[in-house]
mmCIF file with all atom_site columns, C-alpha atoms in Angstrom:
data_model
loop_
_atom_site.group_PDB
_atom_site.id
_atom_site.type_symbol
_atom_site.label_atom_id
_atom_site.label_alt_id
_atom_site.label_comp_id
_atom_site.label_asym_id
_atom_site.label_entity_id
_atom_site.label_seq_id
_atom_site.pdbx_PDB_ins_code
_atom_site.Cartn_x
_atom_site.Cartn_y
_atom_site.Cartn_z
_atom_site.occupancy
_atom_site.B_iso_or_equiv
_atom_site.pdbx_formal_charge
_atom_site.auth_seq_id
_atom_site.auth_comp_id
_atom_site.auth_asym_id
_atom_site.auth_atom_id
_atom_site.pdbx_PDB_model_num
ATOM 1   C CA . MET A 1 1   ? -21.571 4.061  3.261   1.00 64.00 ? 1   MET A CA 1
ATOM 2   C CA . ASN A 1 2   ? -21.263 7.479  1.632   1.00 65.00 ? 2   ASN A CA 1
ATOM 3   C CA . ILE A 1 3   ? -18.169 8.092  -0.677  1.00 75.00 ? 3   ILE A CA 1
ATOM 4   C CA . GLU A 1 4   ? -17.979 11.903 -1.950  1.00 72.00 ? 4   GLU A CA 1
ATOM 5   C CA . LYS A 1 5   ? -17.433 13.176 -5.303  1.00 76.00 ? 5   LYS A CA 1
ATOM 6   C CA . ASP A 1 6   ? -14.288 12.130 -6.762  1.00 81.00 ? 6   ASP A CA 1
ATOM 7   C CA . ALA A 1 7   ? -13.078 9.929  -4.642  1.00 85.00 ? 7   ALA A CA 1
ATOM 8   C CA . LYS A 1 8   ? -10.845 6.814  -5.694  1.00 82.00 ? 8   LYS A CA 1
ATOM 9   C CA . PHE A 1 9   ? -10.277 3.547  -4.479  1.00 82.00 ? 9   PHE A CA 1
ATOM 10  C CA . SER A 1 10  ? -9.167  -0.082 -5.167  1.00 83.00 ? 10  SER A CA 1
ATOM 11  C CA . PRO A 1 11  ? -11.654 -2.764 -5.171  1.00 83.00 ? 11  PRO A CA 1
ATOM 12  C CA . ASN A 1 12  ? -10.081 -4.826 -2.694  1.00 84.00 ? 12  ASN A CA 1
ATOM 13  C CA . ILE A 1 13  ? -11.025 -2.426 0.035   1.00 90.00 ? 13  ILE A CA 1
ATOM 14  C CA . ARG A 1 14  ? -13.106 -2.836 2.628   1.00 92.00 ? 14  ARG A CA 1
ATOM 15  C CA . ILE A 1 15  ? -15.450 -1.018 4.379   1.00 92.00 ? 15  ILE A CA 1
ATOM 16  C CA . GLY A 1 16  ? -17.719 -0.901 7.516   1.00 94.00 ? 16  GLY A CA 1
ATOM 17  C CA . LYS A 1 17  ? -21.581 0.000  8.140   1.00 96.00 ? 17  LYS A CA 1
ATOM 18  C CA . ASN A 1 18  ? -22.332 3.814  7.939   1.00 95.00 ? 18  ASN A CA 1
ATOM 19  C CA . SER A 1 19  ? -18.556 4.799  6.881   1.00 93.00 ? 19  SER A CA 1
ATOM 20  C CA . MET A 1 20  ? -17.556 7.796  4.646   1.00 90.00 ? 20  MET A CA 1
ATOM 21  C CA . LEU A 1 21  ? -14.869 8.123  2.004   1.00 90.00 ? 21  LEU A CA 1
ATOM 22  C CA . GLY A 1 22  ? -14.347 11.772 1.644   1.00 92.00 ? 22  GLY A CA 1
ATOM 23  C CA . GLU A 1 23  ? -14.242 13.958 -1.115  1.00 93.00 ? 23  GLU A CA 1
ATOM 24  C CA . ASN A 1 24  ? -11.229 13.477 -3.345  1.00 93.00 ? 24  ASN A CA 1
ATOM 25  C CA . CYS A 1 25  ? -9.411  11.169 -1.001  1.00 95.00 ? 25  CYS A CA 1
ATOM 26  C CA . ARG A 1 26  ? -7.218  8.209  -2.256  1.00 94.00 ? 26  ARG A CA 1
ATOM 27  C CA . VAL A 1 27  ? -7.605  4.572  -0.821  1.00 93.00 ? 27  VAL A CA 1
ATOM 28  C CA . TYR A 1 28  ? -5.037  2.125  -2.298  1.00 86.00 ? 28  TYR A CA 1
ATOM 29  C CA . GLY A 1 29  ? -4.443  -1.464 -1.432  1.00 83.00 ? 29  GLY A CA 1
ATOM 30  C CA . GLY A 1 30  ? -5.590  -3.711 1.069   1.00 92.00 ? 30  GLY A CA 1
ATOM 31  C CA . VAL A 1 31  ? -7.317  -1.247 3.327   1.00 96.00 ? 31  VAL A CA 1
ATOM 32  C CA . THR A 1 32  ? -9.726  -2.082 5.674   1.00 96.00 ? 32  THR A CA 1
ATOM 33  C CA . ILE A 1 33  ? -12.335 0.258  7.545   1.00 96.00 ? 33  ILE A CA 1
ATOM 34  C CA . GLY A 1 34  ? -14.447 -0.172 10.262  1.00 97.00 ? 34  GLY A CA 1
ATOM 35  C CA . ASN A 1 35  ? -17.650 1.039  11.174  1.00 97.00 ? 35  ASN A CA 1
ATOM 36  C CA . ASP A 1 36  ? -18.777 4.627  11.624  1.00 97.00 ? 36  ASP A CA 1
ATOM 37  C CA . LEU A 1 37  ? -15.348 6.073  9.626   1.00 96.00 ? 37  LEU A CA 1
ATOM 38  C CA . LEU A 1 38  ? -16.076 9.913  9.060   1.00 96.00 ? 38  LEU A CA 1
ATOM 39  C CA . MET A 1 39  ? -12.895 10.939 6.781   1.00 96.00 ? 39  MET A CA 1
ATOM 40  C CA . GLY A 1 40  ? -12.411 14.476 5.543   1.00 96.00 ? 40  GLY A CA 1
ATOM 41  C CA . PRO A 1 41  ? -11.274 15.693 1.955   1.00 96.00 ? 41  PRO A CA 1
ATOM 42  C CA . ASP A 1 42  ? -8.223  14.447 0.575   1.00 97.00 ? 42  ASP A CA 1
ATOM 43  C CA . VAL A 1 43  ? -7.478  11.744 3.000   1.00 97.00 ? 43  VAL A CA 1
ATOM 44  C CA . LYS A 1 44  ? -4.747  9.574  1.240   1.00 97.00 ? 44  LYS A CA 1
ATOM 45  C CA . ILE A 1 45  ? -3.879  6.083  2.425   1.00 97.00 ? 45  ILE A CA 1
ATOM 46  C CA . TYR A 1 46  ? -0.865  4.283  1.159   1.00 95.00 ? 46  TYR A CA 1
ATOM 47  C CA . THR A 1 47  ? -0.192  0.630  1.088   1.00 94.00 ? 47  THR A CA 1
ATOM 48  C CA . LYS A 1 48  ? 2.720   -0.023 -0.895  1.00 92.00 ? 48  LYS A CA 1
ATOM 49  C CA . ASN A 1 49  ? 5.918   1.793  -0.692  1.00 91.00 ? 49  ASN A CA 1
ATOM 50  C CA . HIS A 1 50  ? 9.465   1.187  -3.113  1.00 92.00 ? 50  HIS A CA 1
ATOM 51  C CA . THR A 1 51  ? 12.359  -1.125 -1.968  1.00 92.00 ? 51  THR A CA 1
ATOM 52  C CA . ILE A 1 52  ? 15.087  0.828  -1.801  1.00 93.00 ? 52  ILE A CA 1
ATOM 53  C CA . LYS A 1 53  ? 17.592  -1.839 -0.041  1.00 91.00 ? 53  LYS A CA 1
ATOM 54  C CA . ASN A 1 54  ? 20.384  -2.408 -2.800  1.00 93.00 ? 54  ASN A CA 1
ATOM 55  C CA . ARG A 1 55  ? 22.418  1.065  -3.364  1.00 93.00 ? 55  ARG A CA 1
ATOM 56  C CA . ASP A 1 56  ? 23.398  -1.173 -6.631  1.00 95.00 ? 56  ASP A CA 1
ATOM 57  C CA . ILE A 1 57  ? 20.216  -1.007 -8.674  1.00 94.00 ? 57  ILE A CA 1
ATOM 58  C CA . PRO A 1 58  ? 18.008  2.110  -9.210  1.00 95.00 ? 58  PRO A CA 1
ATOM 59  C CA . ILE A 1 59  ? 14.994  2.678  -6.794  1.00 94.00 ? 59  ILE A CA 1
ATOM 60  C CA . ASN A 1 60  ? 12.506  2.338  -9.466  1.00 93.00 ? 60  ASN A CA 1
ATOM 61  C CA . MET A 1 61  ? 13.828  -1.160 -10.489 1.00 94.00 ? 61  MET A CA 1
ATOM 62  C CA . GLN A 1 62  ? 14.323  -2.891 -6.991  1.00 95.00 ? 62  GLN A CA 1
ATOM 63  C CA . GLY A 1 63  ? 9.424   -3.129 -7.145  1.00 93.00 ? 63  GLY A CA 1
ATOM 64  C CA . GLU A 1 64  ? 7.795   -2.469 -4.326  1.00 93.00 ? 64  GLU A CA 1
ATOM 65  C CA . GLU A 1 65  ? 6.500   -3.930 -0.780  1.00 93.00 ? 65  GLU A CA 1
ATOM 66  C CA . PHE A 1 66  ? 2.838   -3.782 0.467   1.00 94.00 ? 66  PHE A CA 1
ATOM 67  C CA . LYS A 1 67  ? 1.661   -3.476 4.337   1.00 95.00 ? 67  LYS A CA 1
ATOM 68  C CA . ASP A 1 68  ? -2.120  -3.536 4.621   1.00 96.00 ? 68  ASP A CA 1
ATOM 69  C CA . VAL A 1 69  ? -3.897  -0.622 6.541   1.00 97.00 ? 69  VAL A CA 1
ATOM 70  C CA . LYS A 1 70  ? -6.214  -1.297 9.301   1.00 98.00 ? 70  LYS A CA 1
ATOM 71  C CA . ILE A 1 71  ? -8.680  1.235  10.470  1.00 98.00 ? 71  ILE A CA 1
ATOM 72  C CA . GLY A 1 72  ? -11.053 0.470  13.533  1.00 98.00 ? 72  GLY A CA 1
ATOM 73  C CA . ASN A 1 73  ? -14.522 2.019  14.253  1.00 98.00 ? 73  ASN A CA 1
ATOM 74  C CA . ASP A 1 74  ? -16.028 5.378  15.284  1.00 98.00 ? 74  ASP A CA 1
ATOM 75  C CA . VAL A 1 75  ? -12.969 6.479  13.719  1.00 98.00 ? 75  VAL A CA 1
ATOM 76  C CA . TRP A 1 76  ? -12.451 10.305 12.792  1.00 98.00 ? 76  TRP A CA 1
ATOM 77  C CA . ILE A 1 77  ? -10.163 11.297 9.720   1.00 98.00 ? 77  ILE A CA 1
ATOM 78  C CA . GLY A 1 78  ? -9.678  14.763 9.085   1.00 98.00 ? 78  GLY A CA 1
ATOM 79  C CA . ALA A 1 79  ? -8.461  16.910 5.773   1.00 98.00 ? 79  ALA A CA 1
ATOM 80  C CA . ASN A 1 80  ? -5.702  16.137 3.768   1.00 98.00 ? 80  ASN A CA 1
ATOM 81  C CA . VAL A 1 81  ? -4.539  13.396 6.358   1.00 98.00 ? 81  VAL A CA 1
ATOM 82  C CA . ILE A 1 82  ? -1.729  10.662 4.953   1.00 98.00 ? 82  ILE A CA 1
ATOM 83  C CA . ILE A 1 83  ? -1.498  7.356  6.454   1.00 98.00 ? 83  ILE A CA 1
ATOM 84  C CA . LEU A 1 84  ? 1.415   5.082  5.069   1.00 97.00 ? 84  LEU A CA 1
ATOM 85  C CA . PRO A 1 85  ? 1.414   1.409  4.985   1.00 97.00 ? 85  PRO A CA 1
ATOM 86  C CA . GLY A 1 86  ? 1.261   -1.247 7.798   1.00 97.00 ? 86  GLY A CA 1
ATOM 87  C CA . VAL A 1 87  ? -0.440  1.116  9.591   1.00 98.00 ? 87  VAL A CA 1
ATOM 88  C CA . THR A 1 88  ? -3.404  -0.185 12.403  1.00 98.00 ? 88  THR A CA 1
ATOM 89  C CA . ILE A 1 89  ? -5.422  2.628  13.683  1.00 98.00 ? 89  ILE A CA 1
ATOM 90  C CA . GLY A 1 90  ? -7.769  1.709  16.830  1.00 98.00 ? 90  GLY A CA 1
ATOM 91  C CA . ASN A 1 91  ? -11.148 1.868  17.478  1.00 98.00 ? 91  ASN A CA 1
ATOM 92  C CA . GLY A 1 92  ? -12.293 6.008  18.540  1.00 98.00 ? 92  GLY A CA 1
ATOM 93  C CA . VAL A 1 93  ? -8.880  7.284  17.130  1.00 98.00 ? 93  VAL A CA 1
ATOM 94  C CA . VAL A 1 94  ? -9.917  11.357 15.930  1.00 98.00 ? 94  VAL A CA 1
ATOM 95  C CA . ILE A 1 95  ? -6.500  11.837 13.576  1.00 98.00 ? 95  ILE A CA 1
ATOM 96  C CA . GLY A 1 96  ? -5.906  15.631 13.330  1.00 98.00 ? 96  GLY A CA 1
ATOM 97  C CA . ALA A 1 97  ? -6.290  17.525 9.855   1.00 98.00 ? 97  ALA A CA 1
ATOM 98  C CA . GLY A 1 98  ? -3.055  17.679 7.981   1.00 98.00 ? 98  GLY A CA 1
ATOM 99  C CA . SER A 1 99  ? -1.497  15.085 9.895   1.00 98.00 ? 99  SER A CA 1
ATOM 100 C CA . ILE A 1 100 ? 1.256   12.185 8.547   1.00 98.00 ? 100 ILE A CA 1
ATOM 101 C CA . VAL A 1 101 ? 0.135   9.059  10.190  1.00 98.00 ? 101 VAL A CA 1
ATOM 102 C CA . THR A 1 102 ? 3.797   6.962  10.113  1.00 98.00 ? 102 THR A CA 1
ATOM 103 C CA . LYS A 1 103 ? 2.890   4.561  13.144  1.00 98.00 ? 103 LYS A CA 1
ATOM 104 C CA . SER A 1 104 ? -0.178  2.513  14.917  1.00 98.00 ? 104 SER A CA 1
ATOM 105 C CA . ILE A 1 105 ? -2.110  4.339  16.717  1.00 98.00 ? 105 ILE A CA 1
ATOM 106 C CA . SER A 1 106 ? -4.269  2.906  20.091  1.00 98.00 ? 106 SER A CA 1
ATOM 107 C CA . ASN A 1 107 ? -8.328  3.284  20.921  1.00 98.00 ? 107 ASN A CA 1
ATOM 108 C CA . TYR A 1 108 ? -9.027  6.256  21.919  1.00 98.00 ? 108 TYR A CA 1
ATOM 109 C CA . GLN A 1 109 ? -6.441  8.313  21.019  1.00 98.00 ? 109 GLN A CA 1
ATOM 110 C CA . ILE A 1 110 ? -6.218  12.257 19.519  1.00 98.00 ? 110 ILE A CA 1
ATOM 111 C CA . VAL A 1 111 ? -3.425  12.469 17.363  1.00 98.00 ? 111 VAL A CA 1
ATOM 112 C CA . CYS A 1 112 ? -1.937  15.319 14.934  1.00 98.00 ? 112 CYS A CA 1
ATOM 113 C CA . GLY A 1 113 ? 1.157   16.425 13.520  1.00 98.00 ? 113 GLY A CA 1
ATOM 114 C CA . ASN A 1 114 ? 3.963   15.505 11.101  1.00 97.00 ? 114 ASN A CA 1
ATOM 115 C CA . PRO A 1 115 ? 4.204   13.303 12.060  1.00 97.00 ? 115 PRO A CA 1
ATOM 116 C CA . ALA A 1 116 ? 1.367   12.718 13.715  1.00 98.00 ? 116 ALA A CA 1
ATOM 117 C CA . LYS A 1 117 ? 2.119   12.548 17.903  1.00 98.00 ? 117 LYS A CA 1
ATOM 118 C CA . LEU A 1 118 ? -0.160  11.823 20.830  1.00 98.00 ? 118 LEU A CA 1
ATOM 119 C CA . LYS A 1 119 ? -2.346  15.212 21.556  1.00 97.00 ? 119 LYS A CA 1
ATOM 120 C CA . GLY A 1 120 ? -5.001  13.722 24.072  1.00 98.00 ? 120 GLY A CA 1
ATOM 121 C CA . HIS A 1 121 ? -7.477  10.684 24.490  1.00 98.00 ? 121 HIS A CA 1
ATOM 122 C CA . ARG A 1 122 ? -11.282 10.880 24.173  1.00 95.00 ? 122 ARG A CA 1
#
């Protein structure tokens, strides 16, 4: 495992063999990362979101909900990618720089954009 300069992460993440956390990344909450992950700089992975269901209660008083993120083996996450709560990323996936991942990604897909959309397959 290789952790680059200024990477910040929660103690409850699981990281597989030969995986790298990119410079200045932020990985919070229940995140499982497979083997051979390549992560660019400034990637953000979130597992927490604010609850907003009740309009009669201020958002900051409604609490939070957590959804784990799972990342498979042999994945490349480009620079400045944001991965949102509850997402599962399959094996062999490539995520283009600057993408925002809002939905799960199947094995060997290449995605990019905001929101991240399928651009091809490996």
